[in-house]
Coordinates of C-alpha atoms and ligand atoms in Angstrom, one line a residue:
M1 CA -94.4 -109.2 9.7
K2 CA -91.9 -106.9 8.1
I3 CA -88.8 -105.8 9.9
A4 CA -86.7 -102.8 8.6
I5 CA -83.1 -101.9 9.2
V6 CA -81.9 -98.6 7.8
R7 CA -78.5 -96.9 7.8
E8 CA -77.9 -94.9 10.9
R9 CA -78.3 -91.2 10.2
F10 CA -76.6 -90.0 13.4
E11 CA -73.3 -88.5 12.3
G12 CA -70.3 -90.7 13.2
E13 CA -72.5 -93.7 14.2
N14 CA -71.0 -96.8 12.5
R15 CA -73.0 -99.4 14.4
V16 CA -76.0 -101.2 12.9
A17 CA -79.0 -102.7 14.6
A18 CA -79.0 -106.1 12.9
T19 CA -76.2 -108.4 11.6
P20 CA -76.5 -111.2 9.0
E21 CA -76.7 -113.6 12.0
T22 CA -79.7 -111.9 13.6
V23 CA -81.4 -111.3 10.3
G24 CA -81.3 -115.0 9.6
K25 CA -82.8 -115.7 13.0
L26 CA -85.5 -113.0 12.5
I27 CA -86.4 -114.7 9.2
G28 CA -86.5 -118.0 11.0
L29 CA -89.1 -116.5 13.4
G30 CA -91.3 -115.7 10.4
A31 CA -90.3 -112.1 9.6
T32 CA -89.4 -110.6 6.3
V33 CA -86.4 -108.3 6.7
A34 CA -85.6 -105.3 4.5
V35 CA -82.1 -103.7 4.9
E36 CA -81.2 -100.4 3.4
R37 CA -78.2 -100.7 1.1
G38 CA -75.0 -99.7 3.0
A39 CA -76.6 -100.1 6.4
G40 CA -73.8 -102.3 7.6
S41 CA -70.9 -100.7 5.9
G42 CA -69.7 -98.9 9.1
S43 CA -69.5 -102.2 10.8
R44 CA -67.8 -104.0 7.9
I45 CA -71.0 -105.9 6.9
T46 CA -71.7 -106.0 3.2
D47 CA -75.0 -105.9 1.5
A48 CA -74.2 -109.3 0.0
E49 CA -73.9 -110.8 3.5
Y50 CA -77.4 -109.5 4.4
E51 CA -78.8 -110.8 1.2
A52 CA -77.2 -114.2 1.8
A53 CA -78.9 -114.3 5.2
G54 CA -82.2 -113.8 3.5
A55 CA -82.8 -110.0 3.7
T56 CA -84.2 -108.0 0.9
L57 CA -82.0 -105.0 0.0
A58 CA -83.7 -101.6 -0.3
A59 CA -82.3 -98.8 -2.3
D60 CA -83.1 -96.2 0.3
A61 CA -84.6 -95.7 3.7
P62 CA -88.2 -95.0 2.6
T63 CA -88.3 -98.2 0.6
A64 CA -86.9 -100.2 3.5
L65 CA -89.4 -98.6 5.9
S66 CA -92.5 -98.8 3.7
G67 CA -95.0 -101.1 5.4
A68 CA -92.7 -102.1 8.2
D69 CA -94.2 -103.5 11.4
V70 CA -90.9 -103.3 13.3
V71 CA -87.9 -100.9 12.9
L72 CA -84.7 -101.9 14.5
T73 CA -82.3 -99.0 15.1
V74 CA -79.2 -97.9 17.0
R75 CA -80.1 -94.2 17.6
R76 CA -83.5 -92.5 17.9
P77 CA -84.7 -91.9 14.3
A78 CA -86.4 -88.6 13.4
A79 CA -90.2 -89.0 13.4
S80 CA -90.3 -87.5 9.9
M81 CA -88.3 -90.4 8.6
L82 CA -91.0 -92.9 9.7
A83 CA -93.8 -91.7 7.5
G84 CA -94.2 -95.0 5.6
V85 CA -94.3 -97.5 8.4
N86 CA -97.4 -99.3 9.4
P87 CA -99.6 -97.6 12.1
G88 CA -98.4 -98.6 15.6
A89 CA -95.1 -100.0 14.2
L90 CA -92.5 -100.8 16.9
V91 CA -89.4 -98.6 16.7
I92 CA -86.8 -100.4 18.9
G93 CA -83.5 -99.0 19.8
A94 CA -81.3 -96.9 22.2
L95 CA -83.8 -93.9 22.0
D96 CA -82.0 -91.8 24.6
P97 CA -85.2 -90.2 25.8
Y98 CA -83.9 -88.1 28.7
G99 CA -83.5 -84.5 27.6
N100 CA -85.1 -85.4 24.2
E101 CA -88.8 -85.3 25.3
A102 CA -89.8 -83.2 22.3
D103 CA -88.5 -86.0 20.0
I104 CA -90.3 -88.6 22.0
A105 CA -93.5 -86.6 21.7
A106 CA -93.0 -86.4 18.0
L107 CA -92.6 -90.2 17.7
A108 CA -95.9 -90.5 19.6
Q109 CA -97.5 -88.1 17.2
A110 CA -96.1 -90.1 14.3
G111 CA -98.2 -93.0 15.6
V112 CA -95.3 -95.4 16.3
T113 CA -94.7 -97.5 19.4
A114 CA -91.3 -96.3 20.5
V115 CA -89.3 -98.8 22.6
S116 CA -86.3 -97.6 24.6
M117 CA -83.9 -100.5 25.2
E118 CA -82.1 -98.5 27.9
F119 CA -85.1 -99.1 30.2
M120 CA -84.8 -102.9 30.0
P121 CA -85.2 -104.1 33.6
R122 CA -82.0 -105.6 35.1
I123 CA -83.6 -109.0 35.8
T124 CA -82.2 -112.4 35.0
R125 CA -84.6 -113.0 32.0
A126 CA -83.6 -109.7 30.4
Q127 CA -79.8 -109.9 30.8
V128 CA -79.4 -111.0 27.2
M129 CA -81.3 -107.9 26.1
D130 CA -79.3 -105.4 28.2
I131 CA -77.8 -103.0 25.7
L132 CA -76.4 -100.8 28.5
S133 CA -74.2 -103.7 29.7
S134 CA -73.1 -104.9 26.3
Q135 CA -72.1 -101.5 25.1
A136 CA -70.7 -100.2 28.4
N137 CA -68.5 -103.3 28.6
L138 CA -67.0 -102.5 25.2
A139 CA -66.7 -98.8 26.1
G140 CA -64.7 -99.8 29.3
Y141 CA -62.3 -101.9 27.2
Q142 CA -62.0 -99.3 24.4
G143 CA -61.5 -96.5 26.9
V144 CA -58.3 -98.1 28.1
I145 CA -57.1 -98.8 24.6
E146 CA -57.7 -95.1 23.7
A147 CA -55.7 -94.1 26.7
A148 CA -52.8 -96.5 26.0
A149 CA -52.7 -95.2 22.4
V150 CA -51.9 -91.6 23.4
F151 CA -49.9 -92.4 26.5
D152 CA -46.2 -91.9 25.8
R153 CA -45.1 -94.7 28.1
A154 CA -45.5 -98.4 28.5
L155 CA -48.2 -99.7 30.8
P156 CA -46.6 -102.8 32.3
M157 CA -43.5 -102.9 34.4
M158 CA -40.6 -103.5 32.1
M159 CA -37.7 -105.5 33.4
T160 CA -34.9 -105.3 30.9
A161 CA -31.1 -105.6 30.8
A162 CA -31.1 -101.8 30.8
G163 CA -33.0 -101.7 34.0
T164 CA -36.6 -101.7 35.3
V165 CA -39.3 -99.3 34.4
R166 CA -42.2 -98.9 36.7
P167 CA -45.7 -99.8 35.6
A168 CA -48.2 -97.0 34.8
K169 CA -50.8 -96.2 37.4
A170 CA -54.4 -96.2 36.3
F171 CA -57.4 -95.0 38.3
V172 CA -61.0 -95.9 37.4
M173 CA -63.8 -93.7 38.7
G174 CA -67.1 -95.5 38.7
A175 CA -67.0 -99.3 38.9
G176 CA -70.1 -100.4 37.0
V177 CA -70.0 -102.4 33.9
A178 CA -67.7 -100.1 32.0
G179 CA -65.5 -99.4 35.0
L180 CA -65.0 -103.1 35.9
Q181 CA -64.1 -103.9 32.3
A182 CA -61.7 -100.9 32.3
I183 CA -60.1 -102.2 35.5
A184 CA -59.7 -105.7 33.9
T185 CA -58.3 -104.3 30.7
A186 CA -55.8 -102.0 32.4
K187 CA -54.7 -104.9 34.6
R188 CA -54.2 -107.1 31.6
L189 CA -52.1 -104.4 30.1
G190 CA -50.0 -104.4 33.2
A191 CA -51.0 -101.2 34.9
V192 CA -51.3 -100.8 38.7
V193 CA -55.0 -100.1 39.0
S194 CA -57.1 -98.5 41.7
A195 CA -60.8 -97.6 41.5
T196 CA -63.6 -95.8 43.3
D197 CA -67.4 -95.9 43.4
V198 CA -70.2 -94.7 45.6
R199 CA -71.9 -98.0 45.7
P200 CA -70.7 -100.2 48.6
A201 CA -71.2 -103.4 46.5
A202 CA -68.5 -102.1 44.1
K203 CA -65.8 -102.4 46.7
E204 CA -65.5 -106.2 46.7
Q205 CA -65.9 -106.4 42.9
V206 CA -63.0 -103.9 42.4
E207 CA -60.8 -105.8 44.9
S208 CA -61.7 -109.1 43.2
L209 CA -60.2 -107.8 40.0
G210 CA -57.0 -107.0 41.8
A211 CA -57.4 -103.3 42.1
K212 CA -57.3 -101.0 45.1
F213 CA -60.6 -99.5 46.3
I214 CA -60.6 -95.9 47.3
A215 CA -63.7 -94.3 48.7
V216 CA -65.2 -92.3 51.6
E217 CA -67.1 -95.1 53.4
D218 CA -69.5 -93.2 55.6
E219 CA -73.2 -93.9 56.4
E220 CA -74.3 -92.2 53.1
F221 CA -72.0 -94.5 51.2
R222 CA -73.5 -97.6 52.9
Q223 CA -77.0 -96.5 51.7
A224 CA -75.9 -95.4 48.3
E225 CA -77.5 -98.0 46.0
T226 CA -81.0 -98.2 44.6
A227 CA -83.0 -101.4 44.5
G228 CA -82.1 -101.6 40.8
G229 CA -78.4 -101.6 41.6
Y230 CA -77.7 -98.1 40.3
A231 CA -75.9 -95.3 42.1
K232 CA -78.0 -92.7 43.9
Q233 CA -77.3 -89.0 43.6
M234 CA -74.9 -88.2 46.4
S235 CA -75.2 -85.2 48.7
A236 CA -73.0 -82.1 48.1
E237 CA -71.2 -82.9 51.4
Y238 CA -70.4 -86.4 50.3
Q239 CA -69.2 -85.2 47.0
A240 CA -66.9 -82.7 48.7
K241 CA -65.4 -85.5 51.0
Q242 CA -65.0 -87.7 48.0
A243 CA -63.3 -85.0 46.0
E244 CA -60.9 -84.4 48.8
L245 CA -60.0 -88.0 49.1
T246 CA -59.5 -88.6 45.4
A247 CA -57.7 -85.3 44.7
Q248 CA -54.4 -86.4 46.2
H249 CA -54.8 -89.8 44.5
I250 CA -55.4 -88.4 41.1
A251 CA -52.2 -86.3 41.3
K252 CA -50.2 -89.5 41.3
Q253 CA -52.0 -91.2 38.4
D254 CA -50.8 -91.6 34.8
I255 CA -54.2 -92.6 33.4
V256 CA -57.7 -91.9 34.8
I257 CA -60.8 -93.4 33.2
T258 CA -64.1 -91.9 34.4
T259 CA -67.3 -93.8 34.0
A260 CA -69.6 -92.4 36.7
L261 CA -73.2 -92.1 35.7
I262 CA -76.5 -91.7 37.5
P263 CA -79.5 -92.8 35.4
G264 CA -81.5 -89.8 34.0
R265 CA -79.2 -87.2 35.3
A266 CA -76.2 -85.2 34.1
A267 CA -72.9 -87.0 34.9
P268 CA -71.5 -86.1 38.4
R269 CA -68.5 -83.8 38.2
L270 CA -65.6 -85.7 39.8
I271 CA -62.5 -84.1 38.4
S272 CA -62.0 -80.3 38.6
R273 CA -59.6 -78.2 36.6
E274 CA -57.3 -78.1 39.6
M275 CA -57.2 -81.9 39.8
V276 CA -56.2 -82.0 36.1
E277 CA -53.5 -79.4 36.8
S278 CA -52.2 -81.6 39.6
M279 CA -51.4 -84.4 37.2
A280 CA -48.0 -84.8 35.5
P281 CA -47.7 -83.8 31.9
G282 CA -48.1 -86.8 29.7
S283 CA -51.0 -88.1 31.8
V284 CA -54.2 -89.1 30.1
I285 CA -57.9 -88.9 31.2
V286 CA -60.6 -90.7 29.3
D287 CA -64.1 -89.4 30.2
L288 CA -66.5 -92.1 29.3
A289 CA -69.3 -90.0 30.7
A290 CA -68.7 -87.3 28.1
E291 CA -72.0 -87.9 26.3
R292 CA -73.8 -87.0 29.5
G293 CA -71.8 -83.8 30.2
G294 CA -68.7 -85.5 31.5
N295 CA -67.1 -86.3 34.8
V296 CA -64.3 -83.9 34.2
E297 CA -64.6 -80.1 34.3
L298 CA -62.4 -79.7 31.2
T299 CA -64.0 -82.4 29.0
Q300 CA -65.2 -81.2 25.7
P301 CA -67.7 -83.8 24.5
G302 CA -66.7 -85.3 21.2
R303 CA -63.2 -83.9 21.4
V304 CA -59.7 -84.6 22.5
V305 CA -58.1 -81.7 24.3
E306 CA -54.8 -81.1 26.1
H307 CA -54.4 -79.0 29.2
N308 CA -51.0 -78.4 30.7
G309 CA -49.8 -81.5 29.0
V310 CA -52.6 -83.7 30.2
T311 CA -54.7 -85.2 27.4
I312 CA -58.5 -85.4 28.0
I313 CA -60.3 -87.7 25.7
G314 CA -64.0 -86.9 25.5
Y315 CA -65.3 -89.2 22.8
T316 CA -69.1 -89.5 23.1
N317 CA -69.5 -92.9 21.5
V318 CA -66.5 -95.0 22.6
Q319 CA -68.3 -98.3 21.9
G320 CA -68.9 -97.0 18.4
R321 CA -65.2 -96.9 17.9
I322 CA -65.2 -100.7 17.8
P323 CA -68.4 -100.9 15.7
T324 CA -68.0 -104.4 14.4
T325 CA -68.0 -106.0 17.9
A326 CA -70.5 -103.4 19.2
S327 CA -73.0 -104.1 16.4
Q328 CA -72.7 -107.9 16.9
L329 CA -73.6 -107.6 20.6
Y330 CA -76.2 -104.8 20.2
A331 CA -78.0 -106.8 17.4
R332 CA -78.2 -109.8 19.6
N333 CA -79.6 -107.8 22.4
L334 CA -82.4 -106.6 20.1
L335 CA -83.0 -110.0 18.6
A336 CA -83.5 -111.5 22.1
F337 CA -86.1 -108.8 22.9
V338 CA -87.9 -109.1 19.5
E339 CA -88.2 -112.9 20.1
T340 CA -90.3 -112.3 23.1
L341 CA -92.8 -110.2 21.0
I342 CA -93.4 -112.9 18.4
D343 CA -95.8 -115.9 18.5
K344 CA -93.5 -118.6 17.2
T345 CA -96.2 -120.9 16.0
E346 CA -98.3 -118.3 14.2
K347 CA -95.2 -116.5 13.1
R348 CA -96.7 -113.0 13.8
L349 CA -96.2 -110.2 16.3
A350 CA -98.1 -111.0 19.5
I351 CA -97.1 -108.3 22.1
N352 CA -98.1 -108.9 25.7
W353 CA -98.5 -105.3 26.8
D354 CA -98.6 -106.5 30.4
D355 CA -95.1 -108.1 30.2
E356 CA -92.8 -106.3 32.6
L357 CA -90.2 -105.9 29.8
V358 CA -92.7 -104.3 27.5
K359 CA -94.2 -102.1 30.2
A360 CA -90.7 -100.8 31.3
T361 CA -89.5 -100.0 27.8
V362 CA -92.5 -98.7 25.8
L363 CA -92.4 -94.9 25.6
T364 CA -95.2 -94.2 23.2
R365 CA -98.3 -96.0 22.1
D366 CA -101.5 -95.1 20.1
G367 CA -100.4 -91.5 19.6
A368 CA -99.6 -90.8 23.2
V369 CA -96.5 -90.8 25.4
V370 CA -97.3 -93.6 27.9
H371 CA -94.1 -94.0 29.9
P372 CA -94.5 -92.7 33.4
N373 CA -91.1 -91.0 33.4
F374 CA -92.2 -88.8 30.5
A375 CA -95.7 -88.0 31.4
S376 CA -95.1 -84.3 30.7
A377 CA -94.0 -85.0 27.1
V378 CA -97.5 -84.7 25.6
P379 CA -97.5 -84.4 21.9
A380 CA -98.9 -81.1 20.8
A381 CA -101.4 -81.4 18.0
G382 CA -99.6 -80.4 14.8
G383 CA -96.5 -79.7 16.9
P384 CA -93.1 -79.7 15.4
V385 CA -91.4 -82.9 14.3
T386 CA -87.8 -82.5 15.5
E387 CA -84.8 -83.9 13.8
V388 CA -82.2 -86.0 15.6
K389 CA -79.3 -83.8 16.8
P390 CA -76.2 -84.8 15.0
A391 CA -73.0 -85.7 16.8
P392 CA -70.0 -83.4 16.2
A393 CA -68.9 -83.8 12.7
P394 CA -65.7 -85.9 12.3
S395 CA -62.7 -84.2 10.9
S396 CA -62.7 -84.3 7.1
A397 CA -59.3 -85.9 7.1
A398 CA -59.6 -89.6 7.9
V399 CA -56.5 -90.2 10.0
E400 CA -55.3 -92.8 12.4
A401 CA -56.7 -92.6 15.9
K402 CA -53.6 -90.9 17.3
D403 CA -54.3 -87.4 16.4
A404 CA -53.1 -84.1 17.7
A405 CA -54.9 -83.0 20.7
V406 CA -56.3 -79.5 21.0
K407 CA -54.5 -77.6 23.7
I408 CA -56.7 -75.6 26.0
G409 CA -55.8 -73.2 28.7
A410 CA -55.4 -69.5 29.5
S411 CA -53.7 -68.9 26.1
G412 CA -56.8 -70.1 24.2
A413 CA -57.2 -73.0 21.9
T414 CA -54.1 -74.0 19.9
T415 CA -53.1 -77.3 18.5
A416 CA -50.1 -78.8 20.0
R417 CA -48.4 -82.2 19.9
K418 CA -47.4 -83.0 23.4
G419 CA -44.0 -81.5 23.8
K420 CA -41.0 -83.7 24.3
A421 CA -40.4 -81.9 27.6
A422 CA -43.9 -82.7 28.7
A423 CA -43.2 -86.4 28.1
K424 CA -40.4 -86.3 30.6
V425 CA -42.6 -86.7 33.6
A426 CA -41.6 -86.4 37.1
V427 CA -42.2 -89.9 38.3
P428 CA -44.0 -90.1 41.6
A429 CA -43.5 -92.9 44.0
M430 CA -45.4 -96.1 43.1
A431 CA -47.3 -96.7 46.2
D432 CA -49.9 -94.2 47.5
P433 CA -49.0 -93.4 51.1
P434 CA -52.0 -94.0 53.4
K435 CA -53.9 -90.8 54.2
K436 CA -55.4 -89.9 57.5
A437 CA -59.1 -90.3 57.5
Q438 CA -61.3 -87.3 58.4
P439 CA -63.0 -87.6 61.7
G440 CA -66.1 -89.8 61.4
V441 CA -65.1 -91.0 58.0
E442 CA -64.0 -94.5 57.3
Q443 CA -61.5 -94.9 54.6
S444 CA -60.6 -97.8 52.4
L445 CA -57.0 -98.1 51.3
P446 CA -56.4 -101.9 51.1
G447 CA -53.1 -103.1 52.5
A448 CA -50.6 -105.3 50.7
V449 CA -51.7 -108.6 52.3
E450 CA -55.0 -109.9 51.1
P451 CA -56.9 -112.1 53.5
A452 CA -58.6 -115.3 52.2
P453 CA -61.9 -114.2 50.6
S454 CA -65.0 -114.5 52.8
P455 CA -68.2 -116.2 51.4
R456 CA -69.6 -112.7 50.8
K457 CA -66.5 -111.7 48.9
R458 CA -66.5 -114.9 46.9
A459 CA -70.1 -114.1 45.9
A460 CA -69.0 -110.6 44.9
I461 CA -66.1 -112.0 42.9
K462 CA -68.5 -114.2 41.0
K463 CA -70.8 -111.2 40.4
A464 CA -68.0 -109.1 39.1
E465 CA -66.8 -111.8 36.8
R466 CA -70.3 -112.4 35.5
V467 CA -70.9 -108.7 34.7
I468 CA -67.7 -108.3 32.8
D469 CA -67.7 -111.7 31.1
T470 CA -71.3 -111.6 29.7
A471 CA -70.5 -109.6 26.7
A472 CA -67.1 -111.3 26.1
D473 CA -68.8 -114.7 26.2
A474 CA -71.4 -113.5 23.7
A475 CA -68.7 -112.2 21.4
A476 CA -66.7 -115.5 21.6
K477 CA -69.8 -117.5 20.8
S478 CA -70.5 -115.5 17.8
G479 CA -67.2 -116.6 16.3
A480 CA -66.7 -113.0 15.2
R481 CA -64.2 -112.5 12.4
K482 CA -61.5 -110.0 13.1
P483 CA -62.1 -106.7 11.3
P484 CA -59.5 -105.7 8.9
V485 CA -57.1 -102.9 9.9
R486 CA -58.5 -99.6 8.7
K487 CA -58.4 -96.0 9.2
I488 CA -60.7 -94.4 11.7
A489 CA -62.2 -91.0 11.3
T490 CA -61.2 -88.7 14.2
E491 CA -63.6 -86.8 16.4
A492 CA -64.0 -83.2 15.6
V493 CA -61.6 -80.8 17.2
S494 CA -62.6 -77.3 18.1
D495 CA -60.3 -75.7 15.5
A496 CA -60.4 -78.0 12.5
S497 CA -58.0 -75.9 10.6
A498 CA -55.4 -76.5 13.3
T499 CA -55.8 -80.3 13.0
T500 CA -52.5 -82.0 12.4
K501 CA -51.8 -85.7 12.0
R502 CA -50.2 -87.1 15.0
T503 CA -47.5 -89.5 14.2
R504 CA -45.5 -91.6 16.7
K505 CA -42.0 -90.2 16.9
P506 CA -39.3 -92.7 17.4
A507 CA -39.4 -93.4 21.1
A508 CA -36.9 -91.3 23.0
P509 CA -35.0 -93.4 25.4
K510 CA -36.8 -93.3 28.7
G511 CA -35.0 -93.1 31.9
T512 CA -35.1 -96.2 33.9
E513 CA -36.8 -95.9 37.2
Ligands
NAD601 P1 -73.9 -96.8 35.5 O1 -73.5 -96.8 34.1 O2 -75.2 -96.2 35.9 O3 -72.8 -96.0 36.4 C1 -71.4 -96.3 36.3 C2 -70.9 -96.4 37.7 O4 -70.7 -95.0 38.2 C3 -71.8 -97.1 38.7 O5 -71.0 -98.1 39.3 C4 -72.1 -96.0 39.7 O6 -72.2 -96.5 41.1 C5 -70.9 -95.1 39.6 N1 -71.0 -93.7 40.2 C6 -72.1 -92.9 40.1 N2 -71.8 -91.7 40.8 C7 -70.5 -91.8 41.2 C8 -69.7 -91.0 41.9 N3 -70.0 -89.8 42.3 N4 -68.4 -91.4 42.2 C9 -68.0 -92.6 41.8 N5 -68.8 -93.5 41.1 C10 -70.0 -93.1 40.8 O7 -73.8 -98.2 36.2 P2 -73.9 -99.6 35.4 O8 -72.6 -99.9 34.8 O9 -75.1 -99.7 34.6 O10 -73.9 -100.6 36.7 C11 -74.8 -100.4 37.8 C12 -75.0 -101.7 38.6 O11 -75.8 -102.6 37.9 C13 -73.7 -102.4 38.8 O12 -73.8 -103.0 40.1 C14 -73.8 -103.6 37.8 O13 -73.0 -104.7 38.3 C15 -75.2 -103.8 37.8 N6 -75.7 -104.6 36.6 C16 -76.6 -105.5 36.8 C17 -77.0 -106.2 35.7 C18 -78.1 -107.3 35.8 O14 -78.3 -107.7 36.9 N7 -78.7 -107.7 34.7 C19 -76.6 -105.9 34.4 C20 -75.6 -104.9 34.3 C21 -75.2 -104.2 35.4

């Protein structure tokens, strides 16, 4: 039973699908593990560490993959790369099949069994294998860190001898795993946090973290959750009401983090150009849905842009910006699943094709696309083998994360450091005045006094804590060593020639508020 781990080919991907810890455990299960040299370098894992864990180092990918029964991967590999694996070999990773049906068909044609970890059912047994949760949790955390890094002001309220400075206001749109972690992180940094979601269950989770919940709570909202706990596609009418409600709120925010997703669909558009223009210069939006088209009209996936002084961060792999932690958790998710595929006494692969985890995640088998969601992706005989689409190339200059933003607007794309004038924002009042609800629309703007939590609310609090703590607990148990300080390659900007290094200017004295 040979398991192969190769260096990720997707540009800008620094994560790796196995760590020395998981390699050691895979070997304990009876596998031999081949690791391509350099596979862990993006996550600060050396070849020597893999070797010490018992892996065999391979000089290149074909050597690592030759005769493999299992390939562990972060991104979907090109079918052409898998030529040397054993027939029917399992290729397990975040295969991102929606919109990439031709690539899935090519994997079927290559004779491998492609397993898409994103489709892992959200049942108790599979929580430890949930890559969406582990990675979204980190994205939610890192999204706030990215925002704080480019925000020109402090997040917490500052009470000093020179006076008091008001805390920053942060609004989180979409309170799933990433959103709840973003709320918790922004709260820890001292911001005043509010959040919205279309799922009714999110309301109590948001409030349990000390944030305000803001949503149109009509009948459609009350029904807006699938049995799997995901959001449903909302009607155009609901989206219009939601946009009206959030528009006035957004105008008063300093930081907005958007995380709204609907499985298998383009990200819902939540923030229009006008809404961006309503924000004060110096505000920051982080669009964590950028990879799926973005929640913000002005998001440019993979880029940081500036519009009227508002910075819009559209990184498409935010979890990949903390690759060491992301790899640790991702590798454990994969290990937990692989364990279920191995007969521990006989020390060989023994896949139960009727297991609900296997049925839900297997995309291709015996040369055919077998997953019901991709029934139309039939491999054409002798059809093309498509390559993985690369992410936008990072800027050649490896610079610190705080780079110049690309300014967008009527005048076209020009690079501009946020002007000093822009940093002097007109500070809006701290509290959002209650708005009048539309007729027939209930509205939630929690008051200052919180009643004692009901049993239902206590259950919701527990659930919220469980969701955001799962990945944190896993990280703590791993005894992760802290990665050394290092430079981070920036995302591409639309005009690479105009890229300039953004350096922190000495802080201009801010007016006390
Ligand atoms: P997701 O990534 O699919 O979406 C992110 C959030 O965006 C969701 O909360 C969704 O409701 C919200 N959203 C969608 N459209 C929106 C709109 N128009 N406006 C505002 N918000 C919008 O979601 P997720 O992070 O995967 O979490 C979905 C649910 O699954 C949550 O309830 C989460 O707690 C639950 N969950 C369960 C398990 C488990 O039981 N094993 C694991 C992880 C998450």
